[in-house]
PDB file of C-alpha atoms and ligand atoms in Angstrom:
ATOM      1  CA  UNK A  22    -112.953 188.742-280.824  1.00  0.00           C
ATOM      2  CA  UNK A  23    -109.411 189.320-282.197  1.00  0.00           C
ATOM      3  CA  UNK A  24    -107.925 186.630-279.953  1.00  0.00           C
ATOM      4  CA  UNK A  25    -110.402 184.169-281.249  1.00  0.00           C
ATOM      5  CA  UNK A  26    -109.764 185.014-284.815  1.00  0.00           C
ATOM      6  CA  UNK A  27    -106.077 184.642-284.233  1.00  0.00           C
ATOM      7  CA  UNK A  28    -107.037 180.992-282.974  1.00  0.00           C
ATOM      8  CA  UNK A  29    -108.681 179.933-285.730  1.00  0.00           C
ATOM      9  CA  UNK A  30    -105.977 181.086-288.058  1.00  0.00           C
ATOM     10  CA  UNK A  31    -104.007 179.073-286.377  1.00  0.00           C
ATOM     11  CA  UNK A  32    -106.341 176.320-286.173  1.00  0.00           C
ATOM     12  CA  UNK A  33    -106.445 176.571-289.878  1.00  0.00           C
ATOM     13  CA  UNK A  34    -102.961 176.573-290.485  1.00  0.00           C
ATOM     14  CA  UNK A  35    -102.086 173.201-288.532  1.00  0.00           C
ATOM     15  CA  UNK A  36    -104.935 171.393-290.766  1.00  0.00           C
ATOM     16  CA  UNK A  37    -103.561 172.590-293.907  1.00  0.00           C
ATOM     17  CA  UNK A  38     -99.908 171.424-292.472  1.00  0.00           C
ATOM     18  CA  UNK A  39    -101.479 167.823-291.293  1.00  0.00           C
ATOM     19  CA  UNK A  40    -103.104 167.559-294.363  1.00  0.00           C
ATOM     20  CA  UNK A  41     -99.925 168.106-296.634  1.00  0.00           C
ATOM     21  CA  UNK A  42     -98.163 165.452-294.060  1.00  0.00           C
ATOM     22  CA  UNK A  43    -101.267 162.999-294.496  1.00  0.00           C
ATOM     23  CA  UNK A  44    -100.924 163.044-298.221  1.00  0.00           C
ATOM     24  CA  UNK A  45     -97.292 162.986-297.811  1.00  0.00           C
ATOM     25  CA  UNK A  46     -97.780 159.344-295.965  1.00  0.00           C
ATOM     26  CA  UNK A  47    -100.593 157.861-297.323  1.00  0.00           C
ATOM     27  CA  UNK A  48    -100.372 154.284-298.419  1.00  0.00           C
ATOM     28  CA  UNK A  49     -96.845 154.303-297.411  1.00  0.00           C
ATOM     29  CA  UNK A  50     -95.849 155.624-300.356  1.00  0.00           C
ATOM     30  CA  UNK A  51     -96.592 159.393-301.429  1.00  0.00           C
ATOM     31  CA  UNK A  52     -96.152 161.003-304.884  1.00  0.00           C
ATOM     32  CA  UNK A  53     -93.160 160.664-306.944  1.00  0.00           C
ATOM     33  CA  UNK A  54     -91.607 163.366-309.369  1.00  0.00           C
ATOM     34  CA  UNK A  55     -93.483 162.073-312.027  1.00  0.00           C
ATOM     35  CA  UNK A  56     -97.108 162.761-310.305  1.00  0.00           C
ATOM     36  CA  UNK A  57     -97.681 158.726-310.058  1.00  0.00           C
ATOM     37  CA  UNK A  58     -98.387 157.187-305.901  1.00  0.00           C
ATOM     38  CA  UNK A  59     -95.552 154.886-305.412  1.00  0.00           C
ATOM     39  CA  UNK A  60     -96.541 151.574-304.048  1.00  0.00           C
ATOM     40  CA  UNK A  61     -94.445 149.464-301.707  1.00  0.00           C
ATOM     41  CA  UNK A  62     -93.926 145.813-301.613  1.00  0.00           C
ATOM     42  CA  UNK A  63     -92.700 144.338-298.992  1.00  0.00           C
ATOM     43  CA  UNK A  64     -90.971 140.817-299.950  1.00  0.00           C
ATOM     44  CA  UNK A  65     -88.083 138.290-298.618  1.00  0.00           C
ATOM     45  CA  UNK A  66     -85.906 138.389-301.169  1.00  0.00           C
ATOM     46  CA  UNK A  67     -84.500 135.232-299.930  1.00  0.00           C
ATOM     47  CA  UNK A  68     -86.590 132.844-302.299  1.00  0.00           C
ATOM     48  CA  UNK A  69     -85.340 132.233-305.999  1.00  0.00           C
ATOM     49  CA  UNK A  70     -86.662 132.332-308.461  1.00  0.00           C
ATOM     50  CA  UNK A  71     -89.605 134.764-307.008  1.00  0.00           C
ATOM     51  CA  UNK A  72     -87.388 136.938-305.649  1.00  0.00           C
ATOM     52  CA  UNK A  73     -84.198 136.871-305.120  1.00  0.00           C
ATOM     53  CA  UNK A  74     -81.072 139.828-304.597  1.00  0.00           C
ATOM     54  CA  UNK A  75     -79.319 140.054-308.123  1.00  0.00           C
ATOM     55  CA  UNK A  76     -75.366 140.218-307.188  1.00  0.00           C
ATOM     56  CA  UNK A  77     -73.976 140.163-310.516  1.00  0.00           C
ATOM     57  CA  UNK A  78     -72.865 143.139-312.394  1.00  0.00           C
ATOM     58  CA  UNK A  79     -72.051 145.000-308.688  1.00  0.00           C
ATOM     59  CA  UNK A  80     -75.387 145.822-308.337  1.00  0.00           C
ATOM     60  CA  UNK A  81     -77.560 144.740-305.334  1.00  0.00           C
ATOM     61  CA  UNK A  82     -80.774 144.355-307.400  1.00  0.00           C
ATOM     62  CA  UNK A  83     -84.249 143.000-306.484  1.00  0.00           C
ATOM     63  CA  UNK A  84     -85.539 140.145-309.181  1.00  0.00           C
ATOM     64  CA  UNK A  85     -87.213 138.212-309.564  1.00  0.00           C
ATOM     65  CA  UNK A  86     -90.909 136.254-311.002  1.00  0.00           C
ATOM     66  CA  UNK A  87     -93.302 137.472-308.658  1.00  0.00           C
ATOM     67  CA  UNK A  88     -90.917 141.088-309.193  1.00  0.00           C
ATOM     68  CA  UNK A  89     -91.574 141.000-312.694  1.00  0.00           C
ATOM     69  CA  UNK A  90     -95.497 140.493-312.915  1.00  0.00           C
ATOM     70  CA  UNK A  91     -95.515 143.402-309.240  1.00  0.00           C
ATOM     71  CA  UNK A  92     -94.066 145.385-312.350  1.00  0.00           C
ATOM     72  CA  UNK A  93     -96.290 144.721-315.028  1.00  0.00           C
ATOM     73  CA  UNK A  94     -98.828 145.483-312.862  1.00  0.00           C
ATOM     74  CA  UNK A  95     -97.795 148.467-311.100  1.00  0.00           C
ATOM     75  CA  UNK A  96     -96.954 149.625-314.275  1.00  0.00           C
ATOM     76  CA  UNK A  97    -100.434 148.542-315.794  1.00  0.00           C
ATOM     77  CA  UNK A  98    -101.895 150.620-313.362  1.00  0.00           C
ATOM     78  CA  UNK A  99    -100.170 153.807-313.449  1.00  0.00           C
ATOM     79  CA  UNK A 100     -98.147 153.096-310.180  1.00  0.00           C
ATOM     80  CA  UNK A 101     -94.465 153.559-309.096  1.00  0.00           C
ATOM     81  CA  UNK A 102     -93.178 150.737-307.315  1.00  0.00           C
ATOM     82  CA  UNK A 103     -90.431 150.644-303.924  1.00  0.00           C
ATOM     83  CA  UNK A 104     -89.358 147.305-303.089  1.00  0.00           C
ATOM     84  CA  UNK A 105     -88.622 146.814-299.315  1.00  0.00           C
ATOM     85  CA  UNK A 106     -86.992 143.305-298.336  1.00  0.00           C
ATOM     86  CA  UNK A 107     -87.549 141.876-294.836  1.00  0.00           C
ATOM     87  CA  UNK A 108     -86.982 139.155-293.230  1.00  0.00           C
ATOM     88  CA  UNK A 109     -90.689 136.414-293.985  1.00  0.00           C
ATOM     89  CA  UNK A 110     -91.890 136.558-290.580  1.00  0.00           C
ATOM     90  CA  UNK A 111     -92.287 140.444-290.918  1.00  0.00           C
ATOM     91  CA  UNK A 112     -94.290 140.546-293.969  1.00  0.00           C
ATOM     92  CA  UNK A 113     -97.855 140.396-292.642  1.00  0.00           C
ATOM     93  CA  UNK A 114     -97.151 142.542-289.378  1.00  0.00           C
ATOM     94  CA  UNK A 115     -96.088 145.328-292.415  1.00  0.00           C
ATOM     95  CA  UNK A 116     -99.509 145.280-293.916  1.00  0.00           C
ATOM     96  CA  UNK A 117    -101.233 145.058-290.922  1.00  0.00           C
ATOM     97  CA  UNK A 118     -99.031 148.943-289.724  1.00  0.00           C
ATOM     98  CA  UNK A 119     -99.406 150.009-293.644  1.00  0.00           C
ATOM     99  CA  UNK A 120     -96.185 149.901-293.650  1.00  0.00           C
ATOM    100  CA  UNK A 121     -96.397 148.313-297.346  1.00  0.00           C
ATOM    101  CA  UNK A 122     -99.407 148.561-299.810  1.00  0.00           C
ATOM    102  CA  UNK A 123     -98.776 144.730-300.767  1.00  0.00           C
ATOM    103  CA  UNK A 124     -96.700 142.123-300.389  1.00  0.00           C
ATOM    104  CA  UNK A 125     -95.240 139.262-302.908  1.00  0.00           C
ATOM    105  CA  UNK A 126     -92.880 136.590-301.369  1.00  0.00           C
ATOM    106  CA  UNK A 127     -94.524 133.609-302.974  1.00  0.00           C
ATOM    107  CA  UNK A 128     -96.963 133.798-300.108  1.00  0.00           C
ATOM    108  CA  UNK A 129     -99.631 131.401-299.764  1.00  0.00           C
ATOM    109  CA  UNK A 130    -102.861 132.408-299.278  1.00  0.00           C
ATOM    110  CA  UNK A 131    -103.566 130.118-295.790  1.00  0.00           C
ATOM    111  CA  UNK A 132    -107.075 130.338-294.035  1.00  0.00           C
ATOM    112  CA  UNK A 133    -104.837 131.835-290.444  1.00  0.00           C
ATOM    113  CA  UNK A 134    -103.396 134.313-292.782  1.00  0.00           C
ATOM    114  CA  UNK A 135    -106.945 135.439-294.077  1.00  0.00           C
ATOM    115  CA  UNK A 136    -108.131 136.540-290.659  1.00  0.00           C
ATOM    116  CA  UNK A 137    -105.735 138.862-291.054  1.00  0.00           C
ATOM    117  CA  UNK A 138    -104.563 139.916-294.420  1.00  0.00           C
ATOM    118  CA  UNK A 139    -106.680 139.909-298.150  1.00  0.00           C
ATOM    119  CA  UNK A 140    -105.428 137.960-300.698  1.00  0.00           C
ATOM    120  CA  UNK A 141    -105.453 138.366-305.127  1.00  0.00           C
ATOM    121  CA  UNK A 142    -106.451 135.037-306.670  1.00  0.00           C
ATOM    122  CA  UNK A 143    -103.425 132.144-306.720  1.00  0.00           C
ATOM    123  CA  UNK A 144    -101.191 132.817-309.421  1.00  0.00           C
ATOM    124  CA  UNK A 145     -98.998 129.794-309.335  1.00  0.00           C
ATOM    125  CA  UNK A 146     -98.802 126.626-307.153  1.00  0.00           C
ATOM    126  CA  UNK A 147     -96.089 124.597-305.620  1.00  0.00           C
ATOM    127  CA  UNK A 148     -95.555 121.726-303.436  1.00  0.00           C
ATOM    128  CA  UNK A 149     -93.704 120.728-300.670  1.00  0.00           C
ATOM    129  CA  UNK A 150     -90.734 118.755-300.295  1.00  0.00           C
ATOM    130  CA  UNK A 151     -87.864 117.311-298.289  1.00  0.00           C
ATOM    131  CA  UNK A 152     -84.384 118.208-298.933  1.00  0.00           C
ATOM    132  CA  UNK A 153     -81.764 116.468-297.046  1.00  0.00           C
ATOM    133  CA  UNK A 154     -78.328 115.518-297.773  1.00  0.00           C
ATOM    134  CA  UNK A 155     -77.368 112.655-300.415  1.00  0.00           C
ATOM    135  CA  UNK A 156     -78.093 109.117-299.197  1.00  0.00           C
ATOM    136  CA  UNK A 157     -80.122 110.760-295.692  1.00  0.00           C
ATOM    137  CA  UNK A 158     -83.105 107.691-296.417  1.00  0.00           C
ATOM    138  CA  UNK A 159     -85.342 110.526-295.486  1.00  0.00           C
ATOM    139  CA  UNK A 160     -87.682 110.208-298.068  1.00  0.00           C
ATOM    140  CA  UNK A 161     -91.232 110.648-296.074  1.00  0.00           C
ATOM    141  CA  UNK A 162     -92.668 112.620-293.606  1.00  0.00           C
ATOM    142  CA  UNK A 163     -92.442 109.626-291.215  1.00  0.00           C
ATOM    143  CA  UNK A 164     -89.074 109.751-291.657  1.00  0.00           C
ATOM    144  CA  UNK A 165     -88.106 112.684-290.497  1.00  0.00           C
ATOM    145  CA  UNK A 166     -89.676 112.007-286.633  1.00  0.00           C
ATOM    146  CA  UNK A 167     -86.502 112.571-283.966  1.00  0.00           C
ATOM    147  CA  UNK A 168     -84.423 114.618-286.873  1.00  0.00           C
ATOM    148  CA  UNK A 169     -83.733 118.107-286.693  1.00  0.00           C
ATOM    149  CA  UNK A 170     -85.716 119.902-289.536  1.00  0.00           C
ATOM    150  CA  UNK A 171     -85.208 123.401-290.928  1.00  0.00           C
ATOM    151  CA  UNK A 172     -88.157 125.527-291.992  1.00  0.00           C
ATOM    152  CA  UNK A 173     -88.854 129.242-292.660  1.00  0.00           C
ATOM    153  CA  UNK A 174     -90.011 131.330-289.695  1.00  0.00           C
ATOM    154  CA  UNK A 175     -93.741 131.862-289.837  1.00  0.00           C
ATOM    155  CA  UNK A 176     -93.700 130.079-293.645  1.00  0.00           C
ATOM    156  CA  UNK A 177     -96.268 127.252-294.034  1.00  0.00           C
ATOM    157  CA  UNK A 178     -93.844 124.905-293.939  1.00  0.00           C
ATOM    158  CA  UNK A 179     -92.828 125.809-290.366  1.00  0.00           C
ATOM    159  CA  UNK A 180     -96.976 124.867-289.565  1.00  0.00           C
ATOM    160  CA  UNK A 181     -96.837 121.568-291.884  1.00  0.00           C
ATOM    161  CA  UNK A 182     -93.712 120.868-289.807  1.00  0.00           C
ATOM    162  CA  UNK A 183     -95.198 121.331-286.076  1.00  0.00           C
ATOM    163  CA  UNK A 184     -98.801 119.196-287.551  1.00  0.00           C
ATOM    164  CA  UNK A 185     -96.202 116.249-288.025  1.00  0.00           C
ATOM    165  CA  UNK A 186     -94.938 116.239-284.442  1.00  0.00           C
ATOM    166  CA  UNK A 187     -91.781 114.297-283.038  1.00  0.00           C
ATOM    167  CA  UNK A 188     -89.631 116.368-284.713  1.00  0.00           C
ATOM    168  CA  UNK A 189     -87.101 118.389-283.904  1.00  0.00           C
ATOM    169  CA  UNK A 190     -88.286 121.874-285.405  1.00  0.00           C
ATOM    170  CA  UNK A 191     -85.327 124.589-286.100  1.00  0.00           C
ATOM    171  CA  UNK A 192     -86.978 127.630-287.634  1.00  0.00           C
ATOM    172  CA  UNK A 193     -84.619 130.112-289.399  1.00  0.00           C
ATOM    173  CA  UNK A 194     -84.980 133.257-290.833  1.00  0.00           C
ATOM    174  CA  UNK A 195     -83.653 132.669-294.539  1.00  0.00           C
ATOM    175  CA  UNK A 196     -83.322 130.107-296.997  1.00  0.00           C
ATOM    176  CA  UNK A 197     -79.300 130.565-297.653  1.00  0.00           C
ATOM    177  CA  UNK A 198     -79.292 129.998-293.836  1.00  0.00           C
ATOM    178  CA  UNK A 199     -81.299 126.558-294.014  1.00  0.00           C
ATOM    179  CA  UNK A 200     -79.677 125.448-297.012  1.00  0.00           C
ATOM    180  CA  UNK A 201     -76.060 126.385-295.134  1.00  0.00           C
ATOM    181  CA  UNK A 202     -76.774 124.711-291.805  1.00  0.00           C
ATOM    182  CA  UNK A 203     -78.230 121.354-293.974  1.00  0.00           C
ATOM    183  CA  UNK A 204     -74.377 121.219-295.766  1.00  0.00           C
ATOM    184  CA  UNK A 205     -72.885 121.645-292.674  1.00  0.00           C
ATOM    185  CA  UNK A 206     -74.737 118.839-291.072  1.00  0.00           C
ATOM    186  CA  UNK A 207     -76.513 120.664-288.089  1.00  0.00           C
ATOM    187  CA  UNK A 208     -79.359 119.665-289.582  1.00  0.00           C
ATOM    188  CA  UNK A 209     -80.312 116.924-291.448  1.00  0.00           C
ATOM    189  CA  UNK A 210     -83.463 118.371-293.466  1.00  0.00           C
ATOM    190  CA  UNK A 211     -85.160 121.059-294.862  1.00  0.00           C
ATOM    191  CA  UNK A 212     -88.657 121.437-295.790  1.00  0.00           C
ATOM    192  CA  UNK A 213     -89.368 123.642-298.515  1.00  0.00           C
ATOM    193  CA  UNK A 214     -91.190 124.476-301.779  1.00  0.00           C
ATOM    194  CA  UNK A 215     -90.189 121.958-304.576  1.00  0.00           C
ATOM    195  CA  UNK A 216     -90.685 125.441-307.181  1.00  0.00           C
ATOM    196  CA  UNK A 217     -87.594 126.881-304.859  1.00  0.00           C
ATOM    197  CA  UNK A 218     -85.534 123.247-303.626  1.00  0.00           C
ATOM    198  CA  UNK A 219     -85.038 122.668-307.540  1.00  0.00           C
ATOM    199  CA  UNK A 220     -83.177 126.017-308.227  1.00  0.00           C
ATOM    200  CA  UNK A 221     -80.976 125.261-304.810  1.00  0.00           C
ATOM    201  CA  UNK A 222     -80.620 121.270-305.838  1.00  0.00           C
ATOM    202  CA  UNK A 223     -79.256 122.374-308.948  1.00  0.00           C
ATOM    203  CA  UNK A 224     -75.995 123.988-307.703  1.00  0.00           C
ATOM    204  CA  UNK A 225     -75.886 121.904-304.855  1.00  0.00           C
ATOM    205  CA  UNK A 226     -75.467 118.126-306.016  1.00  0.00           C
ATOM    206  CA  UNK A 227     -74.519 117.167-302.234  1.00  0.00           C
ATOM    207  CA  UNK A 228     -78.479 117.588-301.472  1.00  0.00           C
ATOM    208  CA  UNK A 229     -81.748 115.721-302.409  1.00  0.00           C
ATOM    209  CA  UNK A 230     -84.960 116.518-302.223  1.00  0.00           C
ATOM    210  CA  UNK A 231     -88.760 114.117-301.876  1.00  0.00           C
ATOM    211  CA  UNK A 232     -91.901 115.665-302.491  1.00  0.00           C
ATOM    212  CA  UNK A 233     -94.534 115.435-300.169  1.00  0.00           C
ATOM    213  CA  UNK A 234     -97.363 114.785-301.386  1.00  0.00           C
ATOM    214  CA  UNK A 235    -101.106 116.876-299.932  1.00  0.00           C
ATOM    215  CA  UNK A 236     -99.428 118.495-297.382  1.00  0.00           C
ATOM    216  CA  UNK A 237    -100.797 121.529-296.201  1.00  0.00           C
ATOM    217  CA  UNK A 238    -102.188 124.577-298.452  1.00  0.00           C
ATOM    218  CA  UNK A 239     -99.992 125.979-301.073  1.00  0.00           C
ATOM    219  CA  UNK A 240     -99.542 128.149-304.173  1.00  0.00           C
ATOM    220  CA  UNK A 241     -98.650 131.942-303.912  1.00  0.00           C
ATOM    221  CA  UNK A 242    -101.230 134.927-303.834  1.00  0.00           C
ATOM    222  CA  UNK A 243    -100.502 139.115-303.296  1.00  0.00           C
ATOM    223  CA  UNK A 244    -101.575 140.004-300.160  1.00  0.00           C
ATOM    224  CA  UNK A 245    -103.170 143.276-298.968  1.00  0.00           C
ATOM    225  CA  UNK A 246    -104.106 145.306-295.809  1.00  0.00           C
ATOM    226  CA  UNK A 247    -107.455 144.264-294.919  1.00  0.00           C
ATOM    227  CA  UNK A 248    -109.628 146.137-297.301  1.00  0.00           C
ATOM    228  CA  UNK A 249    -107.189 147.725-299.300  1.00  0.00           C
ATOM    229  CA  UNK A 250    -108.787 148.505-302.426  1.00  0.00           C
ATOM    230  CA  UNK A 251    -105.612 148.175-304.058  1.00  0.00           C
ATOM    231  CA  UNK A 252    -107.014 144.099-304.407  1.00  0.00           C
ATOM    232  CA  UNK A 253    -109.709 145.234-306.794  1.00  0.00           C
ATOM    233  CA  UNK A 254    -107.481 147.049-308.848  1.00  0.00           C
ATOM    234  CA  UNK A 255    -105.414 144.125-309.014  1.00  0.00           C
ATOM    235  CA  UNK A 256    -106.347 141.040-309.699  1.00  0.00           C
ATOM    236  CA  UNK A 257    -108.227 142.156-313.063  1.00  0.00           C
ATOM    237  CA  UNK A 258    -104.777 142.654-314.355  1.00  0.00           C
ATOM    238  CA  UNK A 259    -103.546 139.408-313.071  1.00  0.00           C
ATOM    239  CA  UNK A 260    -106.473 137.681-314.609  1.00  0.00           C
ATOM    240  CA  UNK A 261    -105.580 139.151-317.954  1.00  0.00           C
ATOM    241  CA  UNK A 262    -101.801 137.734-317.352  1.00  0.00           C
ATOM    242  CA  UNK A 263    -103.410 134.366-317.100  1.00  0.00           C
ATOM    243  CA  UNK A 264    -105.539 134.733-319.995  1.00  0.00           C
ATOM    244  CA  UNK A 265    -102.988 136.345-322.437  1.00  0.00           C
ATOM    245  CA  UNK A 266    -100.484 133.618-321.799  1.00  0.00           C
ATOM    246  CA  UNK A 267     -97.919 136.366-320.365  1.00  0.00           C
ATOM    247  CA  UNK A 268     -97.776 134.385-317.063  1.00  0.00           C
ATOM    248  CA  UNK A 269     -97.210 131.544-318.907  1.00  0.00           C
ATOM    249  CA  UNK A 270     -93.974 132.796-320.443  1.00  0.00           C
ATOM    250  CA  UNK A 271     -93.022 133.748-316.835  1.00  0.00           C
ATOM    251  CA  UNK A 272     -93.292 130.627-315.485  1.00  0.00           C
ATOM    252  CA  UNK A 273     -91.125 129.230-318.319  1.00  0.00           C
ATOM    253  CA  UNK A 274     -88.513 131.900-317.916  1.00  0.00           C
ATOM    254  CA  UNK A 275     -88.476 131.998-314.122  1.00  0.00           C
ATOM    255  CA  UNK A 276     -88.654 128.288-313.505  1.00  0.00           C
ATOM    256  CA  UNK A 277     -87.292 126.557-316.589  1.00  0.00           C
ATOM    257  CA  UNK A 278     -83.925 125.221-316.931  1.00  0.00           C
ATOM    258  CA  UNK A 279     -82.764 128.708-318.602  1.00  0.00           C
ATOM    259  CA  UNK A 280     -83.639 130.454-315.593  1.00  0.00           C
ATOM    260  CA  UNK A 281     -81.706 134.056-314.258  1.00  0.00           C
ATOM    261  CA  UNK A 282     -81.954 132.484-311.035  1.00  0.00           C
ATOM    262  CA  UNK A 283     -79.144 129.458-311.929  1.00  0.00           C
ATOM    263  CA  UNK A 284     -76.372 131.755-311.953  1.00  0.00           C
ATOM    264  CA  UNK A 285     -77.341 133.485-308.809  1.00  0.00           C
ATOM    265  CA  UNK A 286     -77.231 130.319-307.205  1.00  0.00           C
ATOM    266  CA  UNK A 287     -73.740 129.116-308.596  1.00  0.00           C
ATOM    267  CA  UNK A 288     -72.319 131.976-307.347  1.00  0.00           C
TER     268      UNK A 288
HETATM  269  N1  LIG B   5     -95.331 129.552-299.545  1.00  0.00           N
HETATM  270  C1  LIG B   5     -94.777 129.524-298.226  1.00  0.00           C
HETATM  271  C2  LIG B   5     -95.581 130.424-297.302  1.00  0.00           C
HETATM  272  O1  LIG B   5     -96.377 131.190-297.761  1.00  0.00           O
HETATM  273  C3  LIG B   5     -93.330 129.937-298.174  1.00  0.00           C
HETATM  274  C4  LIG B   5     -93.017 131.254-298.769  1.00  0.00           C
HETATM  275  C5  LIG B   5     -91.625 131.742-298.448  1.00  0.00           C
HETATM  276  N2  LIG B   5     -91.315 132.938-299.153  1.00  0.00           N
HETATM  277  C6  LIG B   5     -90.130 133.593-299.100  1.00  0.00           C
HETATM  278  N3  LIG B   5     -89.987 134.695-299.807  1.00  0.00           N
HETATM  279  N4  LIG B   5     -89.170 133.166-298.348  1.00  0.00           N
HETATM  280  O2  LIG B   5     -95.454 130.389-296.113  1.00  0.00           O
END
């Protein structure tokens, strides 16, 4: 009798431990001082202006459109938000090990993807396009067959690259890396987002860039863990983003000729 007593003290006292360690974990994030769960987003913060690393003023800061409305939302909501930046490829494998609650990398919400991850409703679109040095002539897709091409690992463009075929497909991890290996001539294009080539064209009058036009799906969506409820608790305060005209404003700061994201890229 005692010995079996003495077990299920025990037994009791491991639950209450795994339970404190559950909590502790749940959603990847856990409870801050201030009582709120802390959300994590997992971006590439390789991708101006949606989200970029801030280098002036010393700091080493996250920012960022698609930071800025993961803010007003989290915030909206009563959240804390962590921001964890990995490399594009790793995004969806760290929703699918709830390793982050959500991700925002100007992610677009692509049929492959949904087998796999939930998505908010599209909160801004963008096209693709070719960059390539001054004076290339590579203006079209048919163009660019026999040329070396630079996309972004596991990116959409990487998959509007291969449906192409003929060319000669480098996939890279990071945009600064494309954009570096186009100057220096071991490649001879890039294909990107136009909402992310402008920013990049800007301080870089050596390059050029062609849209394509219907190629492949685009615009940029939050992604979840399949069935994360966090997606219902979302996109109402997305909705009202669009609807209030904040987004709007966004858009113009982020993307108009006044944007943060200039000087970062003159640097
Ligand atoms: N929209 C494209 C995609 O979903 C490219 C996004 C790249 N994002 C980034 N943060 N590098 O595949």
């Amino acid at each position: 009798m005692a010995i079996k007593r003495r077990k299920f003290l025990f037994t009791s006292a491991l639950s209450a431990i795994l339970s404190v360690a559950v909590a502790a974990c749940a959603g990847g994030g856990g409870t801050a001082d201030s009582g709120a769960r802390r959300l994590v987003m997992a971006t590439s913060a390789d991708y101006p202006p949606y989200q970029f690393v801030d280098s002036s003023g010393g700091t080493q800061e996250i920012v960022g459109f698609d930071i800025e409305i993961a803010q007003h939302i989290t915030g909206e909501l009563g959240y804390e938000l962590e921001i964890q930046n990995i490399d594009f490829n790793s995004l969806i494998p760290a929703l699918q090990a709830n390793r982050a609650d959500f991700v925002m990398a100007g992610m677009t919400p692509t049929e492959e993807r949904q087998q796999n991850v939930d998505f908010s409703q599209i909160y801004y679109e963008a096209r693709n396009t070719i960059v390539s040095r001054q004076g290339s002539g590579l203006t079209t897709p048919e163009s660019l067959a026999g040329k070396s091409v630079g996309v972004q690992l596991g990116s959409t463009q990487e998959q509007a690259a291969r449906d192409l075929e003929g060319l000669d497909i480098k996939p890279l991890n990071r945009i600064n890396e494309m954009i570096q290996e186009l100057k220096a001539g071991r490649i001879e294009a890039i294909i990107m987002e136009d909402t992310v080539a402008a920013g990049f064209l800007a301080s870089n009058p050596d390059l050029e860039a062609h849209d394509i036009p219907n190629m492949g799906e685009a615009g940029s969506a939050i992604a979840f863990p399949r069935g994360s409820e966090l997606r219902e608790e979302f996109n109402p305060v997305l909705q009202e983003m669009i609807d209030s005209g904040m987004m709007d404003e966004l858009v113009t700061k982020w993307f108009g000729d006044d944007s943060p994201a200039a000087d970062e890229l003159a640097n």
